[in-house]
Tab-separated table of C-alpha atoms in Angstrom:
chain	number	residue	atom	x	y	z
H	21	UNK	CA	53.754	123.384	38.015
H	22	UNK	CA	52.204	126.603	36.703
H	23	UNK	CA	52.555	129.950	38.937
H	24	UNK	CA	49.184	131.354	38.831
H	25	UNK	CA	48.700	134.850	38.726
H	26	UNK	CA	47.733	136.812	41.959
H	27	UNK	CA	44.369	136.513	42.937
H	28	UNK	CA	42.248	139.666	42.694
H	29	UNK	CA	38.402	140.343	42.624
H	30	UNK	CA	36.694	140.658	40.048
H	31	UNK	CA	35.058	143.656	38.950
H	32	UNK	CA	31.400	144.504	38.785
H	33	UNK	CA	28.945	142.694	36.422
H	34	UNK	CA	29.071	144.530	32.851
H	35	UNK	CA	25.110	145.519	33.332
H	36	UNK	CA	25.216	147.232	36.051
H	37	UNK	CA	24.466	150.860	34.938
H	38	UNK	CA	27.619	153.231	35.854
H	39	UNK	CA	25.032	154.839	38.382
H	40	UNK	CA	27.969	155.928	41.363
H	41	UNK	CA	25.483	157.876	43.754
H	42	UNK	CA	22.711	155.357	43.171
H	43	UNK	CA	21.751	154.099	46.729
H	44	UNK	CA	20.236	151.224	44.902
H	45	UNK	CA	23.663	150.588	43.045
H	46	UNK	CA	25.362	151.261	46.139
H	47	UNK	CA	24.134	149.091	48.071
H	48	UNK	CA	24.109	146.170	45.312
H	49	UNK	CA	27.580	146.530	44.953
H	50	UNK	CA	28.150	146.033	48.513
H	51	UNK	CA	26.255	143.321	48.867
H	52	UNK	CA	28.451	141.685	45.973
H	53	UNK	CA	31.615	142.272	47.321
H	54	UNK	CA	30.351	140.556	50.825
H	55	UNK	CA	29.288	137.712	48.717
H	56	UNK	CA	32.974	137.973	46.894
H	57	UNK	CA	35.228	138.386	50.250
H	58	UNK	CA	33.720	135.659	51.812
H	59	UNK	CA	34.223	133.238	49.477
H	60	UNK	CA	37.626	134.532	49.127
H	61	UNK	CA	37.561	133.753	53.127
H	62	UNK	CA	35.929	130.916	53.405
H	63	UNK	CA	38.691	129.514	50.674
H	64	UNK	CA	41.609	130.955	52.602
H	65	UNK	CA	40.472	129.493	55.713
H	66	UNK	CA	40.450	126.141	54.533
H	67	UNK	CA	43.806	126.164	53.059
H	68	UNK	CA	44.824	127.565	56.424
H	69	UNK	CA	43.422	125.392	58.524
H	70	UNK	CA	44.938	122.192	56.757
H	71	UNK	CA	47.895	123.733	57.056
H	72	UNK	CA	47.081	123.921	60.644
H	73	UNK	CA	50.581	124.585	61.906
H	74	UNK	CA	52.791	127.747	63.375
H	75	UNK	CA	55.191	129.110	61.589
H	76	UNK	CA	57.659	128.597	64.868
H	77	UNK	CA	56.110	125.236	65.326
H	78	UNK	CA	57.929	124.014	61.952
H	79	UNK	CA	61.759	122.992	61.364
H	80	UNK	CA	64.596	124.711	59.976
H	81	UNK	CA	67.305	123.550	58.051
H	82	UNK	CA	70.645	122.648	60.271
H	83	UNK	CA	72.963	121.033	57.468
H	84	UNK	CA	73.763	122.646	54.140
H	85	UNK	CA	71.922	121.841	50.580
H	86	UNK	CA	75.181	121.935	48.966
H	87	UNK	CA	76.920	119.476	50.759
H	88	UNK	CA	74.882	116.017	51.321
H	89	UNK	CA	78.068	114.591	52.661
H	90	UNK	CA	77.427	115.606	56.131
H	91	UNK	CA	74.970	114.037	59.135
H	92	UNK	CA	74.217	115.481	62.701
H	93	UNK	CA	75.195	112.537	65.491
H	94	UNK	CA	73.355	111.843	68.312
H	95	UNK	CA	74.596	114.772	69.868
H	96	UNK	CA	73.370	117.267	67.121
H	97	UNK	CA	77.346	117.674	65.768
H	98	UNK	CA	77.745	118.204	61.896
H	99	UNK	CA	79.649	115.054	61.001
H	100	UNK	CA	81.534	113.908	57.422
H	101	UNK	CA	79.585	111.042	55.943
H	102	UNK	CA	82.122	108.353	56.136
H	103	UNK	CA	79.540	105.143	54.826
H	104	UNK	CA	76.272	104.626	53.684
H	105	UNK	CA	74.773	103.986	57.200
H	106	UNK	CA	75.953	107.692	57.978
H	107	UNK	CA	74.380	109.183	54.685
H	108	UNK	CA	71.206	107.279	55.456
H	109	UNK	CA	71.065	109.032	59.305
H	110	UNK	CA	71.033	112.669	56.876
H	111	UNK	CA	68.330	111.132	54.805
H	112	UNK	CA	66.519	109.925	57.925
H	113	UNK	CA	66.357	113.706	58.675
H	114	UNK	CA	65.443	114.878	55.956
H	115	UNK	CA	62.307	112.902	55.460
H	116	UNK	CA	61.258	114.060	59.087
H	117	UNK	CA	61.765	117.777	58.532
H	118	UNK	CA	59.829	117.116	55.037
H	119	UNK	CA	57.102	115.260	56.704
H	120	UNK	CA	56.671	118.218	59.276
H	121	UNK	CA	55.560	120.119	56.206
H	122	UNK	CA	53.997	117.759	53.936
H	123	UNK	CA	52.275	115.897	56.276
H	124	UNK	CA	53.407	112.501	57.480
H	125	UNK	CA	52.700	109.176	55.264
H	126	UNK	CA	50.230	107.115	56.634
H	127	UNK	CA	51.073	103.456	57.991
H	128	UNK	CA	48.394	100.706	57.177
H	129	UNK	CA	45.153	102.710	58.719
H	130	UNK	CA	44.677	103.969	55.654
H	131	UNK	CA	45.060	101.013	53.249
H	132	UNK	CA	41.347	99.287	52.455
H	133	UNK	CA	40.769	96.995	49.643
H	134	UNK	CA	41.395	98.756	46.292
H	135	UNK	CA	37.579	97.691	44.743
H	136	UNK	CA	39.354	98.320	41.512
H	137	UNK	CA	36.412	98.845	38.467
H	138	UNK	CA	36.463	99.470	35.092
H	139	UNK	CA	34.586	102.313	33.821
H	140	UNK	CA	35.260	102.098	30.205
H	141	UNK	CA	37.158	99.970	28.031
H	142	UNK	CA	38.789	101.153	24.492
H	143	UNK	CA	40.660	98.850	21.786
H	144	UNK	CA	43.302	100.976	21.457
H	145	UNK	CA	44.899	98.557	18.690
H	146	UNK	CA	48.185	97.426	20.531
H	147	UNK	CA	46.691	97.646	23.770
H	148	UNK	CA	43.412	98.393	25.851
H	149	UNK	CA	42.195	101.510	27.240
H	150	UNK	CA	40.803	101.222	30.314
H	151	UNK	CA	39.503	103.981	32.293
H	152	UNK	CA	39.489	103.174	35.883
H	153	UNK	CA	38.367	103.847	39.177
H	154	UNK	CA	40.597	102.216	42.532
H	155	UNK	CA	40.125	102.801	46.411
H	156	UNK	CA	43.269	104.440	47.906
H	157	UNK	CA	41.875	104.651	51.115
H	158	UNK	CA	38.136	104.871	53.071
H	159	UNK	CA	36.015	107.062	51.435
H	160	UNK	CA	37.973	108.127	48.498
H	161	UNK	CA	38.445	106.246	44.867
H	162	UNK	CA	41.266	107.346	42.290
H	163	UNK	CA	40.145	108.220	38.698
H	164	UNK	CA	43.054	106.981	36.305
H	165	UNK	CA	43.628	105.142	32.883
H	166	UNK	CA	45.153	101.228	32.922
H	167	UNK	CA	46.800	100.417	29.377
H	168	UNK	CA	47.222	97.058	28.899
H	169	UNK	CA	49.306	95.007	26.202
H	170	UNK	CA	46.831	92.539	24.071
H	171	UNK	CA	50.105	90.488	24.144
H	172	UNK	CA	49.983	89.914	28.030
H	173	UNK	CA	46.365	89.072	27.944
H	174	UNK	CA	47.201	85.433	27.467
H	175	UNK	CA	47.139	82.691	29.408
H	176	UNK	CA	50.791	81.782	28.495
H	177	UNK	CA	52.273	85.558	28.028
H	178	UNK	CA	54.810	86.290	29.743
H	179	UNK	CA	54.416	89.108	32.601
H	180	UNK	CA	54.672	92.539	31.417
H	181	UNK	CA	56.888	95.432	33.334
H	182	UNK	CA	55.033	98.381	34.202
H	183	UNK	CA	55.326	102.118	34.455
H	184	UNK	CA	53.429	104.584	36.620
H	185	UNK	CA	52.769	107.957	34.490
H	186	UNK	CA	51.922	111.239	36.277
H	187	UNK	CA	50.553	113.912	34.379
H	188	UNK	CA	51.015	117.563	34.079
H	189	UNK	CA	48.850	120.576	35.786
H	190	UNK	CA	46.490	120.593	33.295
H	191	UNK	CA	42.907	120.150	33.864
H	192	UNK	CA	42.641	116.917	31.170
H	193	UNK	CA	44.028	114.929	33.992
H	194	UNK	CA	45.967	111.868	32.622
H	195	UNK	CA	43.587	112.201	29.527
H	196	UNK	CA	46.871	114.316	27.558
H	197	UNK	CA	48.899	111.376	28.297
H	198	UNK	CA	47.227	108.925	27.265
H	199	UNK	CA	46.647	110.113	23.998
H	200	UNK	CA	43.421	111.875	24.504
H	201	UNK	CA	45.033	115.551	24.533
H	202	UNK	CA	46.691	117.789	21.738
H	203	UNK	CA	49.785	117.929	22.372
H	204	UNK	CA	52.166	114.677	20.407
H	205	UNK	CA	54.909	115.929	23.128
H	206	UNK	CA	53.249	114.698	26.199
H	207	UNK	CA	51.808	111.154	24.990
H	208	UNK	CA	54.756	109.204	26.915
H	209	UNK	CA	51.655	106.684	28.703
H	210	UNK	CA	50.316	106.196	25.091
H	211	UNK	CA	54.045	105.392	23.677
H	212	UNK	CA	54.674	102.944	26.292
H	213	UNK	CA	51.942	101.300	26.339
H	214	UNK	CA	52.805	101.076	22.202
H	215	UNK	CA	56.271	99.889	23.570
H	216	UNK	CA	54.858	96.892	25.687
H	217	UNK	CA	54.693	98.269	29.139
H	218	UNK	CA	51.300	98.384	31.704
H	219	UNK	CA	50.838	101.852	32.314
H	220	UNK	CA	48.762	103.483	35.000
H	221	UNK	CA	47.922	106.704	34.805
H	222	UNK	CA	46.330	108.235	37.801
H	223	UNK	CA	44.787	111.930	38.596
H	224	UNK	CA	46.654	114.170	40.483
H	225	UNK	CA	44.465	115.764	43.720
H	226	UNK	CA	42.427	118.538	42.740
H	227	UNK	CA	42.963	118.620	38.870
H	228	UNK	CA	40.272	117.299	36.268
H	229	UNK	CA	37.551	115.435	37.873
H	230	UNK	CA	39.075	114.220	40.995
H	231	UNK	CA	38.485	116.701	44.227
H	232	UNK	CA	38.995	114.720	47.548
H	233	UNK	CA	38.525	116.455	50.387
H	234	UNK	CA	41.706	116.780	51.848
H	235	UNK	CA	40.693	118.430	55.081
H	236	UNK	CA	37.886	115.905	55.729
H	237	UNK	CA	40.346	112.937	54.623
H	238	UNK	CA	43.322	114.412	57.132
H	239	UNK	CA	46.009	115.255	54.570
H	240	UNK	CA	48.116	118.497	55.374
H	241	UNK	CA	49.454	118.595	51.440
H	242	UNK	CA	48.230	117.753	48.347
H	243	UNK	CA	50.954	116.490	47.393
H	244	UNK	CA	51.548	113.709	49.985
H	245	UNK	CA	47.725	112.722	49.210
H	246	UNK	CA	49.184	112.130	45.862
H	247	UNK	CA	52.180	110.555	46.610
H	248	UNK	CA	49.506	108.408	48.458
H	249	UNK	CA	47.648	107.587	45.832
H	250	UNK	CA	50.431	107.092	43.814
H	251	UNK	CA	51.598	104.083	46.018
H	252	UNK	CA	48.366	102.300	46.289
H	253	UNK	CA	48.717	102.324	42.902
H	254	UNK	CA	51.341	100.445	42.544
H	255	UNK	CA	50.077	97.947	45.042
H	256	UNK	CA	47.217	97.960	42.426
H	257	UNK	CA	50.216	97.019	39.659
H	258	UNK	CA	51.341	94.893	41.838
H	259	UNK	CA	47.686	92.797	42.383
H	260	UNK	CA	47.706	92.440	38.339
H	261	UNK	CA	48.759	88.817	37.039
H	262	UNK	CA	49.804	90.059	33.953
H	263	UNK	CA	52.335	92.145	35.608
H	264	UNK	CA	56.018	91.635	36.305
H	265	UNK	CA	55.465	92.838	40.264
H	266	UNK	CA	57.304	95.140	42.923
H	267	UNK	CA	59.579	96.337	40.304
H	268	UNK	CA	58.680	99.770	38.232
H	269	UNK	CA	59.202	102.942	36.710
H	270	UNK	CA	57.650	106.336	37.021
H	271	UNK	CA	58.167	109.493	34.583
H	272	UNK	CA	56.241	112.545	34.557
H	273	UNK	CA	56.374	116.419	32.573
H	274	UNK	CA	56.030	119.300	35.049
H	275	UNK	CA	53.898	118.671	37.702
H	276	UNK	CA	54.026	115.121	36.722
H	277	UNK	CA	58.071	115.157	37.132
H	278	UNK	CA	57.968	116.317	40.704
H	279	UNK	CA	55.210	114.259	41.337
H	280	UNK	CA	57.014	111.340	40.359
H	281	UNK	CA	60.383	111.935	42.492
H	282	UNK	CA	58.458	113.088	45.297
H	283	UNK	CA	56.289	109.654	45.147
H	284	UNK	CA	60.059	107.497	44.763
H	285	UNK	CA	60.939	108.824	48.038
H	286	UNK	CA	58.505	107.329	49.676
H	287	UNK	CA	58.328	103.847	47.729
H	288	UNK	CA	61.743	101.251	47.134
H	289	UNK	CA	59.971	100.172	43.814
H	290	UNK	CA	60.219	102.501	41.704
H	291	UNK	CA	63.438	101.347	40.773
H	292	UNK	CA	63.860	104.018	37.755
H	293	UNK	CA	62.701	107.860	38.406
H	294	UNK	CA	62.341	110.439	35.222
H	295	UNK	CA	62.000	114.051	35.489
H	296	UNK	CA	61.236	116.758	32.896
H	297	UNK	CA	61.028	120.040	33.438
H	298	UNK	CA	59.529	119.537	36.924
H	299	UNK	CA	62.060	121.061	39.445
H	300	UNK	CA	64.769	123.051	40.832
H	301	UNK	CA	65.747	124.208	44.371
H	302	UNK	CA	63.147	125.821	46.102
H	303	UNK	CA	65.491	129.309	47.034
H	304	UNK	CA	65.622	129.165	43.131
H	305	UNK	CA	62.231	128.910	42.066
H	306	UNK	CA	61.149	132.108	40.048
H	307	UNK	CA	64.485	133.661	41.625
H	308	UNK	CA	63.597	133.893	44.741
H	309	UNK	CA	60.551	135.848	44.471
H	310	UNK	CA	58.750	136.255	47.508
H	311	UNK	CA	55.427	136.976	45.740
H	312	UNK	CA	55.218	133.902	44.596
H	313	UNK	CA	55.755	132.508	48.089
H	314	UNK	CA	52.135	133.761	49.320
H	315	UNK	CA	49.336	131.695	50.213
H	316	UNK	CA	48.086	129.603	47.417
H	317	UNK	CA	50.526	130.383	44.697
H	318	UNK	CA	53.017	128.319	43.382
H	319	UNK	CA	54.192	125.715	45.495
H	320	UNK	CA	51.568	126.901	48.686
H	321	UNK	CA	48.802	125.718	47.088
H	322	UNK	CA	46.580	123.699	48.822
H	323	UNK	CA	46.876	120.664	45.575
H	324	UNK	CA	50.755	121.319	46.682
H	325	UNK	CA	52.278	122.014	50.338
H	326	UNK	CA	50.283	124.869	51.811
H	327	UNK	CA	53.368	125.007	54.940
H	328	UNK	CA	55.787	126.386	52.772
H	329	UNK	CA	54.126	130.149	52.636
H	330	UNK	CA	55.523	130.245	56.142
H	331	UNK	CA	58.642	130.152	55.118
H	332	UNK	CA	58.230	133.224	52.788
H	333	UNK	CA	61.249	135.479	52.984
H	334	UNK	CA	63.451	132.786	54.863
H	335	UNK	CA	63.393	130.202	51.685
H	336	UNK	CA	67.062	129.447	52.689
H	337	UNK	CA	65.220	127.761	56.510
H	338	UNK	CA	63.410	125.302	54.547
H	339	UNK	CA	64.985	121.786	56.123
H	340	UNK	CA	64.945	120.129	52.969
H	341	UNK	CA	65.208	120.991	49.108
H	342	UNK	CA	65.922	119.218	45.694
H	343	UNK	CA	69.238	118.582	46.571
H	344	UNK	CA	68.583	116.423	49.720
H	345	UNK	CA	65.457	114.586	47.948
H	346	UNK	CA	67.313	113.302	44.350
H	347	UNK	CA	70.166	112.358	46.829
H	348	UNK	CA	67.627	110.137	48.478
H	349	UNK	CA	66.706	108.324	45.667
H	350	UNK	CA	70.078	106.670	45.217
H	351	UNK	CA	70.793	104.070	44.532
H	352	UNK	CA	68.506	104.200	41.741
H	353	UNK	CA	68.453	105.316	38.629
H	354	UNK	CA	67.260	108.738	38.064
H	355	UNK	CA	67.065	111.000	34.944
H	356	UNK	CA	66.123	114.751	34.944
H	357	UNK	CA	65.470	116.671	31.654
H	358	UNK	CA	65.769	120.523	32.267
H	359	UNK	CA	65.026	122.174	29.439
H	360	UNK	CA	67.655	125.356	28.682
H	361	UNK	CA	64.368	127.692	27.906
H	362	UNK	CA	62.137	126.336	30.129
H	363	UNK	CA	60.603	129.072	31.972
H	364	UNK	CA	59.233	127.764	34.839
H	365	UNK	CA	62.094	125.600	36.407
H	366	UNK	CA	66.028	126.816	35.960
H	367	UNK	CA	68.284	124.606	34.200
H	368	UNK	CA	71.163	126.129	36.423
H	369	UNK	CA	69.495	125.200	39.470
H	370	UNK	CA	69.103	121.483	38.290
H	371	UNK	CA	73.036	121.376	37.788
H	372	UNK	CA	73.858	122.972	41.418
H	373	UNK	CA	71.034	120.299	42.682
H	374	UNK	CA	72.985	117.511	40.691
H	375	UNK	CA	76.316	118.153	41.651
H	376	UNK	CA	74.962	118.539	45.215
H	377	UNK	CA	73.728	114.945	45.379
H	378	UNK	CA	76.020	113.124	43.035
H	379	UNK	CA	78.670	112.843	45.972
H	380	UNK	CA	76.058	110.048	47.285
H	381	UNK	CA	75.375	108.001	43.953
H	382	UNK	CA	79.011	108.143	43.663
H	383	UNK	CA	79.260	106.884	48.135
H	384	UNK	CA	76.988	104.296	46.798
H	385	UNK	CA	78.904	103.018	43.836
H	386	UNK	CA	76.951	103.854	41.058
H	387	UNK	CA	77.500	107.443	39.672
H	388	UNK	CA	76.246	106.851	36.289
H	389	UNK	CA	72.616	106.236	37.849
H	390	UNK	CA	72.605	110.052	38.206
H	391	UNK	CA	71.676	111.709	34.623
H	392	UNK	CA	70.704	115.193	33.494
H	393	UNK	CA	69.810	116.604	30.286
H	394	UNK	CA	69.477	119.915	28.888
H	395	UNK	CA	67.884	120.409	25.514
H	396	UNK	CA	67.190	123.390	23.698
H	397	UNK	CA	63.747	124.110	23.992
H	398	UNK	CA	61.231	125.276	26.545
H	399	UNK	CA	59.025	123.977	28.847
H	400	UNK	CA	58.030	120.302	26.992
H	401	UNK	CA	59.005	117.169	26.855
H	402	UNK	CA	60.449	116.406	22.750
H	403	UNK	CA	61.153	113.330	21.394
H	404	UNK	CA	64.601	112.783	21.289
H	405	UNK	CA	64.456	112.818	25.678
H	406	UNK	CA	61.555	110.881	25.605
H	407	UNK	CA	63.320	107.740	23.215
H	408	UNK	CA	66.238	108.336	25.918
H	409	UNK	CA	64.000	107.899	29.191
H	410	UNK	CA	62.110	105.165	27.515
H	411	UNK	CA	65.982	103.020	26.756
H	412	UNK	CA	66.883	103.660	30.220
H	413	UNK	CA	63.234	101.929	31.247
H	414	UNK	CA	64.228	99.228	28.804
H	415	UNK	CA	67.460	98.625	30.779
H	416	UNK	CA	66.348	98.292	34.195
H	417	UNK	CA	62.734	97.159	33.772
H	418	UNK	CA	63.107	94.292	30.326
């Protein structure tokens, strides 16, 4: 995720004549900075009012980040987690104080047929290109890219596994991923698809050319719209006869990482989860800086979960964090690249988040599911993790 820079208003027009005790001027310029503050408003508003919540009305945190090995009983008591029934009464309480910010997930209401069509199809030699459109729910339709294997096109192939890619904030969408973008670093879709796996790759909310209207469509975050969209998704995956079905990956750079472990939470089949360079604890992000904490920058955006600015200057209240969501994917296999230089999300902060929640891969029996990887470089993706998260596809997924 990107921090944007504060907002501020722009300046006058460059032709305007430096006329200060013109009545005409005067009274042009304050008919422009009307026009300017209530846009500003009328923006504001709207990311307020899906928020829609007050600050008192939300949850705080009552058990510790750093220890995942304790659950409140019925009673409210801290308790030891003993078995996995206990941890899964902590993760039960987590999702609840995450859904009181994000927004809860929708139940079947909103599923409608997915009316999945093809906008454009490209030979792109080992596999085709197709740029799609699907229906996540009433009244809104997904822009992504479907790259399919020629060698599961046949009547006798065998099915295919199948990855979900989530892209970065960038305003090409999935386009950089795919292949379509500058930057070699990010093609993991295209490489994938090159490796023999169905790949969709879907917009993220608000990025590129897709701009639902979240207020309208009754989402409180961005990124639970996402996560949405990211599940019917792999219902659409899952419709595909050349698939291998209700059994798949997702990775994602940046935006695309947290996007990615954010959507696992929510869905059992995304049996393998890869991360790079898209998180660390949320009383870590840009050290604690409460600037960054206003309305509609960084993580308050209205694409990500406008709720948190209310917990500006009391980031340590927030009822859940890293720590308690990469615990909650276990059992599965999860790998998260955190770049030494990478300026956006600390590599420090991934290890306190990892040794937080490795205490329940290791309740669960499988501590090697839990990887992290630091490589020298900044914020990207390079080759040498990508060949790594690709292998660990290959073992879980071929």
């Amino acid at each position: 995720m990107s921090n944007p820079k504060q907002r501020i208003g722009p300046s006058l027009p460059a032709f305007i004549p430096r006329l200060e005790n013109s009545p005409l001027i005067l009274l042009f310029s304050a008919l422009l900075i009307g026009v300017i503050s209530f846009s500003s408003f009328a923006d504001d508003s709207a990311a307020e009012e899906s928020s829609a919540v007050a600050p008192e009305e939300l949850p705080v945190r009552q058990l510790p980040r750093e220890n995942q090995l304790l659950f409140r009983d019925a009673q409210g008591n801290s308790q030891a987690v003993q078995t996995v029934t206990d941890w899964q009464k902590r993760r039960e309480e987590t999702l609840q104080g995450l859904q009181a910010i994000l927004g809860t997930m929708p139940g079947p209401e909103k599923r409608c047929p997915l009316d999945v069509r093809v906008e454009e199809e490209v030979d792109a030699g080992t596999y085709l290109q197709q740029r799609i459109t699907y229906q996540s729910e009433p009244d809104c339709r997904v822009p992504a890219f479907l790259l399919i294997p020629k060698k599961g096109l046949h009547e006798t192939s065998p099915t295919l596994p199948a990855v979900l890619c989530l892209h970065q904030t960038d305003q090409l969408g999935p386009r950089e991923i795919v292949g379509l973008g500058g930057n070699p670093q990010l093609w993991y879709a295209k490489e994938l698809a090159e490796r023999g796996y169905v790949v969709l790759a879907p917009n993220y909310p608000l990025l590129a050319n897709y701009h639902p209207d979240l207020k309208k469509l009754g989402w409180a975050s961005g990124l639970l719209k996402a996560a949405w969209d990211n599940q019917r998704g792999l219902d659409l995956l899952d419709s595909l006869p050349y698939v291998k079905s209700g059994k798949y990956a997702t990775i994602g750079h940046s935006l695309g990482g947290h996007n990615s472990v954010f959507t696992a939470l929510f869905d059992e089949r995304l049996k393998v989860v890869i991360s790079c360079c898209g998180l660390d604890a949320f009383v870590d992000y840009y050290q604690g800086n409460p600037d960054v904490w206003l309305p509609e920058r960084g993580w308050t955006q209205t694409r990500y979960v406008p709720r948190l600015a209310a917990y500006r200057g009391r980031l340590q209240e927030i009822p859940f964090d890293f720590h308690e969501i990469i615990a909650s994917l276990a059992p599965r296999s999860v790998l998260i690249v955190a770049p030494l230089q990478d300026s956006n999300f600390r590599a420090d902060s991934v290890d306190r988040i990892a040794q937080a929640a490795q205490p329940v891969f290791n309740l669960f029996g499988v501590p090697e599911n839990l990887q992290i990887e630091h490589p020298d470089c900044g914020h990207t993706f390079p080759p040498q993790m990508r060949e790594k998260a690709y292998l660990l596809i290959d073992s879980i997924l071929k």
